[in-house]
Coordinates of C-alpha atoms in Angstrom, one line a residue:
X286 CA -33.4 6.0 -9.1
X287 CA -32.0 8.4 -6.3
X288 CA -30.0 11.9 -6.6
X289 CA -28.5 10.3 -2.8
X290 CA -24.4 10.9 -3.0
X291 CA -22.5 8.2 -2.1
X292 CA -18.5 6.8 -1.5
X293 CA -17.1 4.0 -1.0
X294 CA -13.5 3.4 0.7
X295 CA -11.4 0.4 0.5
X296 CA -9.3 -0.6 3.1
X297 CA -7.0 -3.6 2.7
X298 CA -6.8 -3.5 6.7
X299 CA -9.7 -2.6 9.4
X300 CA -7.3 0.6 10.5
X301 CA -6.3 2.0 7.4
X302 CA -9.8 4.1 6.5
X303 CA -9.0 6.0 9.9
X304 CA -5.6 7.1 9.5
X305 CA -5.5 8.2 5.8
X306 CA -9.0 9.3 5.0
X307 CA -10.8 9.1 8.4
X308 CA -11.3 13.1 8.2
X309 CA -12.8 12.8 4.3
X310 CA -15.3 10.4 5.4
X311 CA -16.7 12.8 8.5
X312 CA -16.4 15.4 6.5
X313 CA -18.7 14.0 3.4
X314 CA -21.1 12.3 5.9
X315 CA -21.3 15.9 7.2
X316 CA -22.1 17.2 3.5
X317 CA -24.7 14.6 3.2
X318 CA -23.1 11.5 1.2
X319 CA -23.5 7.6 2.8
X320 CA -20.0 6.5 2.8
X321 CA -19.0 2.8 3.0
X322 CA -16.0 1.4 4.0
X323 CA -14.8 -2.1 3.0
X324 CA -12.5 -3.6 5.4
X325 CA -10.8 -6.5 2.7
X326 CA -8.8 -7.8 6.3
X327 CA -8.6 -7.3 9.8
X328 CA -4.8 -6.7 9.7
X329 CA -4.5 -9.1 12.4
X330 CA -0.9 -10.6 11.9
X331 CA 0.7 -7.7 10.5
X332 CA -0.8 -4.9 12.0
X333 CA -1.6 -5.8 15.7
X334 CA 2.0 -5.9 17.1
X335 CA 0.4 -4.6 20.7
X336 CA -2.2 -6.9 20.6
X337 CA 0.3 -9.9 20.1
X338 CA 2.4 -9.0 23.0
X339 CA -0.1 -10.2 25.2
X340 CA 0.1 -13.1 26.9
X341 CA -2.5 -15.9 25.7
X342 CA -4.0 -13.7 22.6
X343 CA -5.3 -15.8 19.7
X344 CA -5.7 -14.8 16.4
X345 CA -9.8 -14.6 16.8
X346 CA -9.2 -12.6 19.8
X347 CA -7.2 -10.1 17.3
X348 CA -10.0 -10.2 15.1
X349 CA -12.5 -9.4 17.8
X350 CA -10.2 -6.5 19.1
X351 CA -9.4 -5.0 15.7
X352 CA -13.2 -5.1 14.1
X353 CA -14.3 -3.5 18.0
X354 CA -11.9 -0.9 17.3
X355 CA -12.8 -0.3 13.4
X356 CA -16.5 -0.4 14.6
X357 CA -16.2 2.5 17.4
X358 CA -13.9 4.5 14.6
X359 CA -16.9 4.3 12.1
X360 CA -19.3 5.2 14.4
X361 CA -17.3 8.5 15.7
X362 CA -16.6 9.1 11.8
X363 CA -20.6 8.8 11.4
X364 CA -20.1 6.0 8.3
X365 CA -22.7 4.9 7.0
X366 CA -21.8 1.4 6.3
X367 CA -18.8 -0.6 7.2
X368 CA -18.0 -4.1 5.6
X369 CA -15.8 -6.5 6.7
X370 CA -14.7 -8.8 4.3
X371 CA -12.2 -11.4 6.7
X372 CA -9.6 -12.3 3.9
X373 CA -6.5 -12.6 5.9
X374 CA -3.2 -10.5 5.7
X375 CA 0.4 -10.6 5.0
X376 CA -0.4 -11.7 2.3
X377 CA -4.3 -10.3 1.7
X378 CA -5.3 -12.7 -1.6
X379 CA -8.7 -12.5 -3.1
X380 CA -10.4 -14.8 -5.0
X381 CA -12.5 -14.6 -8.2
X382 CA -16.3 -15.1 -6.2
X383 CA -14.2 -12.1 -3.5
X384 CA -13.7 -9.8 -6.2
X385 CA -17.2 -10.0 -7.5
X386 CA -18.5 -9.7 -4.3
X387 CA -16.5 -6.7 -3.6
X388 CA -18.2 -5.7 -7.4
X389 CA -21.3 -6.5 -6.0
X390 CA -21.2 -3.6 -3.0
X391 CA -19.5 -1.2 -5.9
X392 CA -22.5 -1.5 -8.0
X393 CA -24.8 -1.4 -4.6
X394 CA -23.2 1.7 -3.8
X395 CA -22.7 3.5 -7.2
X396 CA -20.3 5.7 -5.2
X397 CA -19.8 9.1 -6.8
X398 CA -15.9 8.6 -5.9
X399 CA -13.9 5.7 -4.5
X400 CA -10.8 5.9 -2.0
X401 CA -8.0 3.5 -1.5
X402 CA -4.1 3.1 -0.7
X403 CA -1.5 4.5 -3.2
X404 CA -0.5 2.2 -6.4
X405 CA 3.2 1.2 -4.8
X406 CA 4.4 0.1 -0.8
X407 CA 7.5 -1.2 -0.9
X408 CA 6.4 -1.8 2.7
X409 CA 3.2 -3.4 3.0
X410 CA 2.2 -4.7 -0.4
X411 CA -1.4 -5.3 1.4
X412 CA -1.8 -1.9 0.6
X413 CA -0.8 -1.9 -3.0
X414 CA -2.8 -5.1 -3.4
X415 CA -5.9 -3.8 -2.2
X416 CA -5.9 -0.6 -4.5
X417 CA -4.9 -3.4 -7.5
X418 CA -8.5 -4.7 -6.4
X419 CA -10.2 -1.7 -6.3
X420 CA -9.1 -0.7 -10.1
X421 CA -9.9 -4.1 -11.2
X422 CA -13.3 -4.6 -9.6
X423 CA -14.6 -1.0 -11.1
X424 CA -13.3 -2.0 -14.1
X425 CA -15.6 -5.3 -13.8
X426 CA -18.8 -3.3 -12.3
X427 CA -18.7 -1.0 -15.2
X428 CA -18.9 -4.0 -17.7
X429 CA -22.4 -4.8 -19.3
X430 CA -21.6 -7.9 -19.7
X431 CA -21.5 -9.0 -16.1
X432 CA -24.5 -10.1 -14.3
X433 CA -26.3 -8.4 -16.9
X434 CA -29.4 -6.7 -15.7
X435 CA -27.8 -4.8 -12.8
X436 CA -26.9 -1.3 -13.1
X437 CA -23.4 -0.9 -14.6
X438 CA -21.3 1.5 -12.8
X439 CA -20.5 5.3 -14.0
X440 CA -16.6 6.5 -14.1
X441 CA -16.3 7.5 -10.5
X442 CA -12.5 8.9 -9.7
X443 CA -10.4 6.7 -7.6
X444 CA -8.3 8.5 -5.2
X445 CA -5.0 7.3 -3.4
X446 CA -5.0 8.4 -0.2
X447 CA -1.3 9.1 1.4
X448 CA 1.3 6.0 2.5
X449 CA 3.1 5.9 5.2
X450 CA 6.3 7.0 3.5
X451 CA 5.5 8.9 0.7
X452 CA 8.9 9.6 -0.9
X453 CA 8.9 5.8 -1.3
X454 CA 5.4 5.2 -2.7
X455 CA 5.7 6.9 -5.8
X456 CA 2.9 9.1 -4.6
X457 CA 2.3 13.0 -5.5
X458 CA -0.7 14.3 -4.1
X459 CA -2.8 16.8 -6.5
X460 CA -5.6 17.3 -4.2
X461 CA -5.9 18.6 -0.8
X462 CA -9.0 18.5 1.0
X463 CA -9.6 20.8 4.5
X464 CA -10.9 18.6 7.6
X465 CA -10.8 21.0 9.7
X466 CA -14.4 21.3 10.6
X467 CA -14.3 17.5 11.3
X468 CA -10.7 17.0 12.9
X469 CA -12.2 16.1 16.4
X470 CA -14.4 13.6 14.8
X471 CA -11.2 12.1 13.2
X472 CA -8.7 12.8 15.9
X473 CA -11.0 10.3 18.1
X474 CA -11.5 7.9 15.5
X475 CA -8.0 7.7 15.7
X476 CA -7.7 6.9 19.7
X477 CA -10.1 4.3 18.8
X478 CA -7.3 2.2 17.3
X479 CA -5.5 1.3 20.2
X480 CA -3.3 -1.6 19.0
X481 CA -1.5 1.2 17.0
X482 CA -1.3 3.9 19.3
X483 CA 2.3 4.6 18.0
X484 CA 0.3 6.3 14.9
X485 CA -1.5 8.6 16.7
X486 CA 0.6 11.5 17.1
X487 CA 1.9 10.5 14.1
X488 CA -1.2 11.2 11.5
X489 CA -2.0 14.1 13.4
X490 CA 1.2 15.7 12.4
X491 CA 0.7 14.4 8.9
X492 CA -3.0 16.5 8.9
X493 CA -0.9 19.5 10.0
X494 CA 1.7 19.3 7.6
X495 CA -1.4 18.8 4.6
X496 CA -2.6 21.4 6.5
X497 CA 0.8 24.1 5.6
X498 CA -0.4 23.0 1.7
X499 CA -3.4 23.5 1.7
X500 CA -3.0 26.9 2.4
X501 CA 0.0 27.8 0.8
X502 CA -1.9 26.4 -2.5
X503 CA -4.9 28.2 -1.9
X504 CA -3.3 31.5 -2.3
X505 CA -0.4 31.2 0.9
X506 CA 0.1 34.7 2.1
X507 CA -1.6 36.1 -0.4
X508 CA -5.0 35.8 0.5
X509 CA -5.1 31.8 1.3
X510 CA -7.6 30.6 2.9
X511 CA -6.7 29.0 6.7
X512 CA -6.3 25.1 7.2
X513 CA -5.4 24.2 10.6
X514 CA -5.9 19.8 9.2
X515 CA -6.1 18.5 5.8
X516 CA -5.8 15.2 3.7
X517 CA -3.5 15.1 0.7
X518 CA -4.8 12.9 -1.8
X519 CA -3.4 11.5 -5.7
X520 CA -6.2 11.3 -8.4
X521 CA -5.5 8.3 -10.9
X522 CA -8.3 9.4 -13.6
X523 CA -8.5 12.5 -15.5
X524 CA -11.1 15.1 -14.7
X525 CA -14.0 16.1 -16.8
X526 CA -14.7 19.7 -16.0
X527 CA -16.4 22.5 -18.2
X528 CA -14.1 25.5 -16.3
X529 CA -10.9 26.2 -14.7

């Protein structure tokens, strides 16, 4: 038995983790948890556009490029594990034996809270998909019944970090977490992807726009405490808490 925190984050593309929860990952690392980060795809049709427009690239060159890049991003986000799984995208499709090997690292982990992408894009139903997964492969690591003899999983919260279009994904953050401390480590996480480096400036602005909530929740001008970044994020379980 260990008292060691843990996370786990999955990622229906090698790019995703960075963008939407790169700065909750540095900053739990930083508070002492091992978070790992399942990569279910590379995103290398769909999500490699720059990549593409070179002459001669292959789709294992893509590969190569994208897990590089995912690699140097979890090292400057100080991960403690990072998983790639290779299943293809657009469309990402898991098997049965995928699923319970994705239970497999859930149970491995016994993460204390799980991240993933919101329940609905319109856009990129990868994303939607993967989250599908997620609920469905806690669901199996928390059942005695399978591969009895291994430690069954808790109730660990899954939270939806944002979409790219949020009025369109059905998604209403409740929680708000400041990354401040850890922006740098996040901001060159980000530079790391550079087969999207039309998203850079654009998540940045999305930390300083969480940012305005955070503090305008936290008491505004009345006391609220500063954010300069933050990460919006939508809870899908109910809390069990003893006060308010």
């Amino acid at each position: 038995m260990t008292d060691q925190k843990s996370a786990l984050v999955v990622s229906a593309h090698s790019a995703d983790f960075v963008w939407r929860c790169g700065g909750a990952i540095a900053l739990h690392q930083k508070q002492g948890y091992d978070v790992t980060v399942v990569c279910l795809s590379y995103g290398e049709r769909g999500e490699s556009a720059k990549l593409w427009k070179q002459d001669g690239m292959t789709l294992e060159r893509v590969k190569t490029e994208r897990r590089i890049e995912a690699e140097t991003a979890a090292a400057a986000l100080n991960v403690h594990d990072i998983q790639f799984f290779d299943l293809g995208d657009y469309p990402l499709e898991l098997t049965r034996d995928d699923k319970y090997k994705l239970v497999d690292v859930i149970r491995a982990v016994q993460p204390d809270f799980m991240l993933s992408h919101s329940k609905i894009d319109s856009y990129n139903t990868d994303h939607a998909y993967a989250t599908q997964v997620a609920l469905e492969c806690r669901m199996i690591a928390q059942a005695w019944g399978h591969n009895p003899g291994q430690k069954v999983l808790g109730a660990p919260q899954l939270y939806l970090f944002e979409p790219h279009q949020t009025e369109q994904m059905a998604w209403k953050p409740d929680t708000f977490l400041d990354i401040t401390p850890v922006w740098d480590q996040k901001r060159a996480a980000i530079e790391c992807m550079r087969g999207q480096e039309h998203l850079w400036q654009y998540y940045t602005r999305v930390a300083q726009q969480r940012a305005n909530h955070f503090k305008r929740n936290s008491g505004g001008q009345s006391g609220g405490r500063d954010c300069k970044y933050a990460e919006g994020f939508q809870s899908v379980f109910p809390r069990t808490i003893d006060t308010l």
